[in-house]
Amino acid sequence: MSKPEFDQYAADYDRMLKEAMPSGLGESDYFAEYKVKLLARLLGGVAPRRVLDFGCGAGRSLPYLSQFFSGAECWGYDVSPESLKFAAQAAPRARLSCDWDVIEQQQFDVIFAANVFHHIVPADRVGALERCRRLLAPGGKLFLFEHNPFNPLTRRVFERCPFDADAEMFSLGQAREMSRQAGFSQETHGYTLFFPKPLAWLRGLEPLLTRLPLGAQYYVQMAS
Ligand SMILES: C[S@@+](CC[C@H](N)C(=O)[O-])C[C@H]1O[C@@H](n2cnc3c(N)ncnc32)[C@H](O)[C@@H]1O
């Protein structure tokens, strides 16, 4: 069996991401924190007991998930065991596994999937969402964050990133349709990441802009 694709990128993931970003746009850590902050805002103060970072990779978001949800048990799942070695260093207290049978034993209040689904072949995406849906505790929510293919800067970074060579972006409309097909009955969504770090002071405007298809990313919040 061939190795998971991201095993080959695990050691250089941060460097590749940094090199793909136009200079001055902000560090990749800023973008990871930004998404977790938005997740906390969307949860409206509700403290999850157990959170899964689905496709956690080298653990870029896990330290922020642990920080923002300090009372929660944080889990990370990824198909790439090499990436999980780096995630273990980034978030020593997180529970990590590349074995779905282990993850399946748990129920999660929040499942967070950041920039994972464009690496899953289109035919398998709804199935992967369905598998996540089955792990949600009653009232639990899945938050999908994805690149907005209509944003020119996003396209530029995507085209320059070696690990995106085989990936395929999809639109917010397609993500919403996938949510429906995966059996989620409730869904809210919006565009996000309008402001790079130098313009972080404008972030307060973001809730007014969520309908504008110009954000670098979008999110879909799904629940049953
Ligand atoms: C671009 S990285 C994103 C990693 C992390 N979520 C982040 O924001 O830095 C995509 C990750 O998705 C993982 N991945 C790809 N297919 C997957 C699948 N079917 N299930 C879980 N993870 C998957 C890859 O191994 C890789 O670590």
Tab-separated table of C-alpha atoms and ligand atoms in Angstrom:
chain	number	residue	atom	x	y	z
A	1	MET	CA	0.000	0.000	0.000
A	2	SER	CA	1.367	3.480	-0.815
A	3	LYS	CA	2.130	5.948	1.969
A	4	PRO	CA	-0.372	8.732	2.731
A	5	GLU	CA	0.481	11.741	0.563
A	6	PHE	CA	1.236	14.109	3.456
A	7	ASP	CA	3.876	11.835	5.007
A	8	GLN	CA	6.344	13.284	2.482
A	9	TYR	CA	5.442	16.897	3.396
A	10	ALA	CA	5.214	16.558	7.194
A	11	ALA	CA	8.732	17.802	7.998
A	12	ASP	CA	8.555	20.729	5.551
A	13	TYR	CA	4.880	21.606	5.794
A	14	ASP	CA	5.384	24.923	7.622
A	15	ARG	CA	8.201	26.044	5.344
A	16	MET	CA	6.244	25.204	2.165
A	17	LEU	CA	3.195	27.082	3.394
A	18	LYS	CA	5.315	30.100	4.308
A	19	GLU	CA	7.053	30.123	0.934
A	20	ALA	CA	3.738	29.919	-0.927
A	21	MET	CA	2.358	33.001	0.865
A	22	PRO	CA	3.031	36.436	-0.627
A	23	SER	CA	5.325	38.275	1.789
A	24	GLY	CA	3.674	40.691	4.184
A	25	LEU	CA	0.370	38.796	4.171
A	26	GLY	CA	0.914	37.390	7.646
A	27	GLU	CA	2.283	34.217	9.132
A	28	SER	CA	0.446	30.966	8.675
A	29	ASP	CA	0.017	30.780	12.481
A	30	TYR	CA	-2.083	33.916	12.266
A	31	PHE	CA	-4.477	32.139	9.877
A	32	ALA	CA	-4.710	29.078	12.117
A	33	GLU	CA	-5.549	31.193	15.159
A	34	TYR	CA	-8.015	33.246	13.146
A	35	LYS	CA	-10.095	30.171	12.282
A	36	VAL	CA	-10.177	28.905	15.865
A	37	LYS	CA	-11.181	32.367	17.106
A	38	LEU	CA	-14.027	32.374	14.604
A	39	LEU	CA	-15.031	28.887	15.701
A	40	ALA	CA	-15.185	30.098	19.337
A	41	ARG	CA	-17.331	33.053	18.266
A	42	LEU	CA	-19.687	30.808	16.257
A	43	LEU	CA	-20.101	28.583	19.309
A	44	GLY	CA	-21.335	31.649	21.173
A	45	GLY	CA	-19.679	30.892	24.496
A	46	VAL	CA	-20.758	27.241	24.643
A	47	ALA	CA	-17.821	25.222	25.958
A	48	PRO	CA	-17.384	21.905	24.124
A	49	ARG	CA	-16.334	18.893	26.175
A	50	ARG	CA	-14.619	17.042	23.344
A	51	VAL	CA	-13.239	18.478	20.102
A	52	LEU	CA	-11.865	16.632	17.079
A	53	ASP	CA	-9.472	18.273	14.630
A	54	PHE	CA	-10.233	16.111	11.587
A	55	GLY	CA	-7.211	16.109	9.249
A	56	CYS	CA	-5.126	17.904	11.886
A	57	GLY	CA	-1.921	17.430	9.881
A	58	ALA	CA	1.203	18.661	11.674
A	59	GLY	CA	-0.972	20.189	14.394
A	60	ARG	CA	-1.154	23.791	13.281
A	61	SER	CA	-4.581	24.386	14.887
A	62	LEU	CA	-4.380	22.058	17.881
A	63	PRO	CA	-2.531	24.473	20.214
A	64	TYR	CA	-5.211	27.102	19.537
A	65	LEU	CA	-8.029	24.606	20.059
A	66	SER	CA	-6.454	23.677	23.431
A	67	GLN	CA	-6.038	27.349	24.311
A	68	PHE	CA	-9.547	28.523	23.340
A	69	PHE	CA	-11.315	25.414	24.698
A	70	SER	CA	-9.136	24.818	27.723
A	71	GLY	CA	-11.706	22.630	29.444
A	72	ALA	CA	-12.114	20.324	26.437
A	73	GLU	CA	-10.456	17.055	25.539
A	74	CYS	CA	-8.743	17.773	22.208
A	75	TRP	CA	-8.326	15.027	19.655
A	76	GLY	CA	-6.559	15.012	16.310
A	77	TYR	CA	-7.081	12.571	13.468
A	78	ASP	CA	-5.098	12.381	10.245
A	79	VAL	CA	-4.357	9.717	7.662
A	80	SER	CA	-0.662	10.727	7.719
A	81	PRO	CA	1.255	9.159	10.641
A	82	GLU	CA	4.318	11.299	9.853
A	83	SER	CA	2.245	14.470	10.246
A	84	LEU	CA	0.961	13.225	13.604
A	85	LYS	CA	4.545	13.006	14.911
A	86	PHE	CA	4.823	16.773	14.415
A	87	ALA	CA	1.336	17.323	15.829
A	88	ALA	CA	2.434	15.490	18.997
A	89	GLN	CA	5.248	18.025	19.446
A	90	ALA	CA	2.957	20.982	18.723
A	91	ALA	CA	0.234	19.834	21.113
A	92	PRO	CA	1.624	17.342	23.642
A	93	ARG	CA	-1.669	17.030	25.525
A	94	ALA	CA	-3.825	16.287	22.467
A	95	ARG	CA	-4.947	12.724	21.797
A	96	LEU	CA	-3.835	11.804	18.314
A	97	SER	CA	-4.616	8.874	16.088
A	98	CYS	CA	-4.479	7.845	12.453
A	99	ASP	CA	-6.722	4.883	13.221
A	100	TRP	CA	-10.358	5.657	12.455
A	101	ASP	CA	-11.467	2.695	14.613
A	102	VAL	CA	-10.059	4.531	17.645
A	103	ILE	CA	-11.721	7.843	16.722
A	104	GLU	CA	-15.023	6.103	16.080
A	105	GLN	CA	-15.216	5.077	19.740
A	106	GLN	CA	-15.685	8.739	20.727
A	107	GLN	CA	-18.443	11.306	20.461
A	108	PHE	CA	-17.536	14.916	19.784
A	109	ASP	CA	-19.294	18.197	20.511
A	110	VAL	CA	-17.233	19.892	17.822
A	111	ILE	CA	-15.494	18.531	14.748
A	112	PHE	CA	-13.210	21.043	13.059
A	113	ALA	CA	-11.882	20.346	9.548
A	114	ALA	CA	-9.570	23.038	8.159
A	115	ASN	CA	-8.402	22.745	4.572
A	116	VAL	CA	-8.749	18.972	4.543
A	117	PHE	CA	-11.613	18.208	2.194
A	118	HIS	CA	-9.965	19.625	-0.941
A	119	HIS	CA	-7.350	16.887	-0.415
A	120	ILE	CA	-10.019	14.183	-0.425
A	121	VAL	CA	-11.023	12.985	-3.904
A	122	PRO	CA	-14.428	14.452	-4.835
A	123	ALA	CA	-16.154	11.045	-4.933
A	124	ASP	CA	-15.180	10.375	-1.285
A	125	ARG	CA	-16.019	13.746	0.267
A	126	VAL	CA	-19.668	13.167	1.142
A	127	GLY	CA	-18.787	9.782	2.665
A	128	ALA	CA	-16.100	11.408	4.838
A	129	LEU	CA	-18.596	14.050	6.008
A	130	GLU	CA	-21.118	11.332	6.798
A	131	ARG	CA	-18.553	9.455	8.878
A	132	CYS	CA	-17.905	12.657	10.835
A	133	ARG	CA	-21.633	13.304	11.286
A	134	ARG	CA	-22.053	9.914	12.945
A	135	LEU	CA	-19.454	10.867	15.600
A	136	LEU	CA	-21.211	14.022	16.730
A	137	ALA	CA	-22.724	14.035	20.212
A	138	PRO	CA	-26.367	15.200	20.390
A	139	GLY	CA	-26.310	18.898	19.528
A	140	GLY	CA	-22.761	18.580	18.164
A	141	LYS	CA	-21.539	20.592	15.192
A	142	LEU	CA	-19.091	20.153	12.373
A	143	PHE	CA	-17.169	23.196	11.113
A	144	LEU	CA	-15.692	22.923	7.665
A	145	PHE	CA	-13.178	25.589	6.606
A	146	GLU	CA	-12.099	25.659	2.976
A	147	HIS	CA	-10.277	27.828	0.465
A	148	ASN	CA	-12.499	30.176	-1.503
A	149	PRO	CA	-11.666	29.400	-5.163
A	150	PHE	CA	-12.956	32.860	-6.217
A	151	ASN	CA	-10.352	34.760	-4.193
A	152	PRO	CA	-7.314	35.591	-6.406
A	153	LEU	CA	-4.814	35.533	-3.508
A	154	THR	CA	-6.093	32.159	-2.366
A	155	ARG	CA	-5.684	30.845	-5.912
A	156	ARG	CA	-2.144	32.195	-6.025
A	157	VAL	CA	-1.124	30.502	-2.757
A	158	PHE	CA	-2.865	27.295	-3.839
A	159	GLU	CA	-1.008	27.235	-7.151
A	160	ARG	CA	2.358	27.797	-5.445
A	161	CYS	CA	1.942	25.191	-2.713
A	162	PRO	CA	3.625	21.882	-3.648
A	163	PHE	CA	1.267	19.906	-1.426
A	164	ASP	CA	-1.790	21.305	-3.248
A	165	ALA	CA	-0.656	19.924	-6.625
A	166	ASP	CA	-3.193	17.068	-6.538
A	167	ALA	CA	-5.846	18.933	-4.587
A	168	GLU	CA	-9.086	20.357	-5.972
A	169	MET	CA	-10.791	23.359	-4.427
A	170	PHE	CA	-14.580	23.535	-4.280
A	171	SER	CA	-16.984	26.395	-3.799
A	172	LEU	CA	-19.145	27.291	-0.825
A	173	GLY	CA	-22.197	26.259	-2.873
A	174	GLN	CA	-20.693	22.815	-3.462
A	175	ALA	CA	-19.815	22.485	0.231
A	176	ARG	CA	-23.419	23.270	1.208
A	177	GLU	CA	-24.697	20.649	-1.221
A	178	MET	CA	-22.255	18.105	0.251
A	179	SER	CA	-23.567	18.918	3.727
A	180	ARG	CA	-27.120	18.155	2.583
A	181	GLN	CA	-26.058	14.913	0.896
A	182	ALA	CA	-24.200	13.815	4.038
A	183	GLY	CA	-27.461	14.031	6.009
A	184	PHE	CA	-26.974	17.269	7.940
A	185	SER	CA	-30.297	19.026	8.365
A	186	GLN	CA	-29.005	22.396	9.594
A	187	GLU	CA	-26.337	24.531	8.058
A	188	THR	CA	-25.027	28.078	8.315
A	189	HIS	CA	-22.147	29.489	6.353
A	190	GLY	CA	-20.124	32.546	5.466
A	191	TYR	CA	-16.995	33.856	3.833
A	192	THR	CA	-14.117	34.681	6.142
A	193	LEU	CA	-10.452	35.712	6.316
A	194	PHE	CA	-10.909	39.050	4.611
A	195	PHE	CA	-8.005	40.704	6.411
A	196	PRO	CA	-4.344	39.693	6.493
A	197	LYS	CA	-2.381	40.403	9.653
A	198	PRO	CA	-1.393	43.996	8.737
A	199	LEU	CA	-5.125	44.786	8.531
A	200	ALA	CA	-6.126	42.764	11.576
A	201	TRP	CA	-7.556	45.928	13.171
A	202	LEU	CA	-10.390	45.761	10.582
A	203	ARG	CA	-11.405	42.292	11.678
A	204	GLY	CA	-14.342	43.643	13.668
A	205	LEU	CA	-16.040	44.331	10.319
A	206	GLU	CA	-15.935	40.714	9.296
A	207	PRO	CA	-19.376	39.684	10.650
A	208	LEU	CA	-20.836	42.293	8.252
A	209	LEU	CA	-19.045	40.814	5.257
A	210	THR	CA	-19.832	37.100	5.483
A	211	ARG	CA	-22.048	37.177	2.357
A	212	LEU	CA	-19.317	38.718	0.186
A	213	PRO	CA	-17.622	35.968	-1.844
A	214	LEU	CA	-14.238	37.720	-1.479
A	215	GLY	CA	-12.891	36.245	1.751
A	216	ALA	CA	-9.838	34.028	1.386
A	217	GLN	CA	-11.769	31.169	2.956
A	218	TYR	CA	-15.311	30.166	3.824
A	219	TYR	CA	-16.853	28.079	6.575
A	220	VAL	CA	-19.892	25.846	6.757
A	221	GLN	CA	-21.303	24.967	10.163
A	222	MET	CA	-23.285	21.730	10.006
A	223	ALA	CA	-25.582	20.049	12.521
A	224	SER	CA	-28.256	17.345	12.497
B	1	LIG	C1	-3.423	21.030	3.931
B	1	LIG	S1	-3.302	19.873	5.220
B	1	LIG	C2	-4.209	20.707	6.481
B	1	LIG	C3	-3.771	20.265	7.845
B	1	LIG	C4	-4.421	21.052	8.994
B	1	LIG	N1	-5.855	20.856	9.039
B	1	LIG	C5	-4.072	22.519	8.897
B	1	LIG	O1	-4.995	23.352	8.824
B	1	LIG	O2	-2.887	22.840	8.927
B	1	LIG	C6	-4.441	18.597	4.742
B	1	LIG	C7	-4.421	17.392	5.685
B	1	LIG	O3	-5.528	16.552	5.347
B	1	LIG	C8	-5.125	15.219	5.593
B	1	LIG	N2	-6.049	14.317	4.907
B	1	LIG	C9	-6.144	14.038	3.592
B	1	LIG	N3	-7.115	13.126	3.370
B	1	LIG	C10	-7.672	12.853	4.578
B	1	LIG	C11	-8.735	12.010	5.021
B	1	LIG	N4	-9.426	11.247	4.173
B	1	LIG	N5	-9.019	11.967	6.330
B	1	LIG	C12	-8.309	12.729	7.217
B	1	LIG	N6	-7.298	13.539	6.870
B	1	LIG	C13	-6.990	13.609	5.563
B	1	LIG	C14	-3.703	15.195	5.060
B	1	LIG	O4	-2.967	14.076	5.505
B	1	LIG	C15	-3.178	16.525	5.565
B	1	LIG	O5	-2.549	16.410	6.811
